[in-house]
């Protein structure tokens, strides 16, 4: 029998079974899937990654045909992959949604300006409209100024409240009632863990919702990446060569969240499924209503709840983080319901004064105090200089 000489160039590579993708059994596995550690090829990874997100969207009825949605686009890996995948799935499965990129410029020099440049490129790459709203225009403060005034420790609280409202306002401006964000499974598990560790029952109940609506706001939010692992988002962005900005915010995450994140990472390295397990535990928790026990201390420097009508209070927790709590006292709250407007800024709020305005009030007072301190210091320094000049030796 004639045996052709083997062609060293076109010789098919024979792979060992142990090298094959455990899903298609024909291509070479290139990675262990972070979620379950199965060996998988690139094509199968794309397929499972996109299909799982599609199932999350469909099972939770996130969108309706003809809906206009805004993707909260920060230029980071999560929201960049979100915009890319939503556009892809919208075309593949005909969701019939209209996608707009919505970016908030918090005014963090050397961080947000660079990440916004990425979003502007994404706008061209994905052919999606982009709207940018800045803290400067909305609040007349930038995050850099806020940190200079109120300190770095509480920056996440200020930024969180302002960004939430800014996304709402940006969406409303565009006539959009649905903002989707890139919060992923790791973020969600981290939040569940933090709320358990803090005993924050009220937040714990809401922390696993895929759709959230805040009272007073016509804009809902959803998290299509609720079950998507951060490591997989990074791998997807890497293999697809997506253009994203990878620097961490200059103002590090609040200390407690940072610690919870570390804890989650350690747990994940021992047991990858723990991220999903924590989310599922959070989903199945049935909490009985409990009387809220105040374990907080008031911050005498930052808290400025001087208005008798203000129902939001700025508090500093024992771990040093700032919290804005709404008074549950109905006599103060009066008849304020959804659809009412903040008496200061006029934006929709279920309270007389919205959270952003309460924080702004505190900031304005802090700024005035800082100026006074500087002036006093300046006068003192001038006096000292005069005294030194008059000295003769
Ligand atoms: N400046 C912003 N403008 C618009 N949306 C934002 C902005 N910052 C955050 N978001 C939205 O909130 C989500 C979670 O934000 P977070 O600050 O936790 O960043 P992240 O986990 O690093 O996400 P990303 O990788 O998208 O930056 C983002 O994925 C994005 O959808």
mmCIF file of N, CA, C and O in Angstrom, residues 29 37 44 64 71 76 82 97 144 154 169 202 224 244 248-249 252 277 293 299 327 350:
data_model
loop_
_atom_site.group_PDB
_atom_site.id
_atom_site.type_symbol
_atom_site.label_atom_id
_atom_site.label_comp_id
_atom_site.label_asym_id
_atom_site.label_seq_id
_atom_site.Cartn_x
_atom_site.Cartn_y
_atom_site.Cartn_z
ATOM 1 N N UNK A 29 -8.406 24.107 23.600
ATOM 2 C CA UNK A 29 -8.794 24.949 24.740
ATOM 3 C C UNK A 29 -7.684 25.959 24.992
ATOM 4 O O UNK A 29 -6.509 25.622 24.931
ATOM 5 N N UNK A 37 -14.160 26.824 35.832
ATOM 6 C CA UNK A 37 -12.859 26.204 35.588
ATOM 7 C C UNK A 37 -12.846 25.138 34.493
ATOM 8 O O UNK A 37 -11.912 24.339 34.427
ATOM 9 N N UNK A 44 -15.994 29.111 21.820
ATOM 10 C CA UNK A 44 -17.017 28.659 22.782
ATOM 11 C C UNK A 44 -17.144 29.655 23.929
ATOM 12 O O UNK A 44 -18.229 29.851 24.475
ATOM 13 N N UNK A 64 -38.145 46.036 26.403
ATOM 14 C CA UNK A 64 -39.290 45.776 25.525
ATOM 15 C C UNK A 64 -38.989 46.361 24.146
ATOM 16 O O UNK A 64 -38.158 47.270 24.012
ATOM 17 N N UNK A 71 -26.852 53.460 28.096
ATOM 18 C CA UNK A 71 -25.803 52.671 28.752
ATOM 19 C C UNK A 71 -24.920 53.658 29.520
ATOM 20 O O UNK A 71 -24.366 54.582 28.923
ATOM 21 N N UNK A 76 -14.659 52.379 31.187
ATOM 22 C CA UNK A 76 -14.009 51.232 31.821
ATOM 23 C C UNK A 76 -14.409 49.926 31.133
ATOM 24 O O UNK A 76 -15.250 49.917 30.238
ATOM 25 N N UNK A 82 -20.298 46.097 27.999
ATOM 26 C CA UNK A 82 -21.771 46.134 28.015
ATOM 27 C C UNK A 82 -22.314 46.781 26.740
ATOM 28 O O UNK A 82 -23.213 46.230 26.090
ATOM 29 N N UNK A 97 -34.268 47.510 20.581
ATOM 30 C CA UNK A 97 -33.996 48.636 21.482
ATOM 31 C C UNK A 97 -33.096 49.668 20.792
ATOM 32 O O UNK A 97 -32.354 49.330 19.868
ATOM 33 N N UNK A 144 -12.837 66.774 42.155
ATOM 34 C CA UNK A 144 -11.546 67.232 42.690
ATOM 35 C C UNK A 144 -11.778 68.307 43.757
ATOM 36 O O UNK A 144 -11.129 68.302 44.804
ATOM 37 N N UNK A 154 -14.625 60.310 52.152
ATOM 38 C CA UNK A 154 -16.046 60.239 51.841
ATOM 39 C C UNK A 154 -16.341 60.450 50.363
ATOM 40 O O UNK A 154 -17.496 60.625 49.987
ATOM 41 N N UNK A 169 -30.763 62.534 35.426
ATOM 42 C CA UNK A 169 -31.025 63.786 34.723
ATOM 43 C C UNK A 169 -30.645 63.682 33.256
ATOM 44 O O UNK A 169 -31.352 64.193 32.384
ATOM 45 N N UNK A 202 -31.935 46.855 55.350
ATOM 46 C CA UNK A 202 -32.706 47.555 54.313
ATOM 47 C C UNK A 202 -31.997 47.460 52.964
ATOM 48 O O UNK A 202 -32.624 47.160 51.942
ATOM 49 N N UNK A 224 -27.542 44.096 33.401
ATOM 50 C CA UNK A 224 -27.512 42.855 32.607
ATOM 51 C C UNK A 224 -26.330 41.948 32.957
ATOM 52 O O UNK A 224 -26.354 40.759 32.659
ATOM 53 N N UNK A 244 -10.773 50.045 25.798
ATOM 54 C CA UNK A 244 -11.307 50.518 27.081
ATOM 55 C C UNK A 244 -10.199 51.104 27.941
ATOM 56 O O UNK A 244 -9.011 50.880 27.682
ATOM 57 N N UNK A 248 -7.635 52.672 37.543
ATOM 58 C CA UNK A 248 -8.568 52.802 38.674
ATOM 59 C C UNK A 248 -8.810 54.275 38.964
ATOM 60 O O UNK A 248 -7.949 55.114 38.695
ATOM 61 N N UNK A 249 -9.952 54.575 39.551
ATOM 62 C CA UNK A 249 -10.255 55.947 39.941
ATOM 63 C C UNK A 249 -9.167 56.457 40.896
ATOM 64 O O UNK A 249 -8.695 55.711 41.755
ATOM 65 N N UNK A 252 -9.447 56.130 45.621
ATOM 66 C CA UNK A 252 -9.613 54.682 45.814
ATOM 67 C C UNK A 252 -10.995 54.359 46.380
ATOM 68 O O UNK A 252 -11.636 55.217 46.984
ATOM 69 N N UNK A 277 -22.821 31.961 44.311
ATOM 70 C CA UNK A 277 -23.474 31.432 45.524
ATOM 71 C C UNK A 277 -23.918 32.565 46.449
ATOM 72 O O UNK A 277 -25.017 32.526 47.008
ATOM 73 N N UNK A 293 -31.643 50.023 64.283
ATOM 74 C CA UNK A 293 -30.896 50.447 65.457
ATOM 75 C C UNK A 293 -29.780 51.380 64.999
ATOM 76 O O UNK A 293 -29.014 51.037 64.109
ATOM 77 N N UNK A 299 -21.375 63.470 62.205
ATOM 78 C CA UNK A 299 -20.139 64.160 61.876
ATOM 79 C C UNK A 299 -20.351 65.649 62.077
ATOM 80 O O UNK A 299 -21.134 66.274 61.381
ATOM 81 N N UNK A 327 -35.041 60.487 56.662
ATOM 82 C CA UNK A 327 -35.840 60.366 57.870
ATOM 83 C C UNK A 327 -37.113 59.599 57.560
ATOM 84 O O UNK A 327 -37.731 59.779 56.527
ATOM 85 N N UNK A 350 -38.436 62.344 46.112
ATOM 86 C CA UNK A 350 -39.531 61.957 47.001
ATOM 87 C C UNK A 350 -39.419 62.702 48.326
ATOM 88 O O UNK A 350 -40.272 62.605 49.181
#
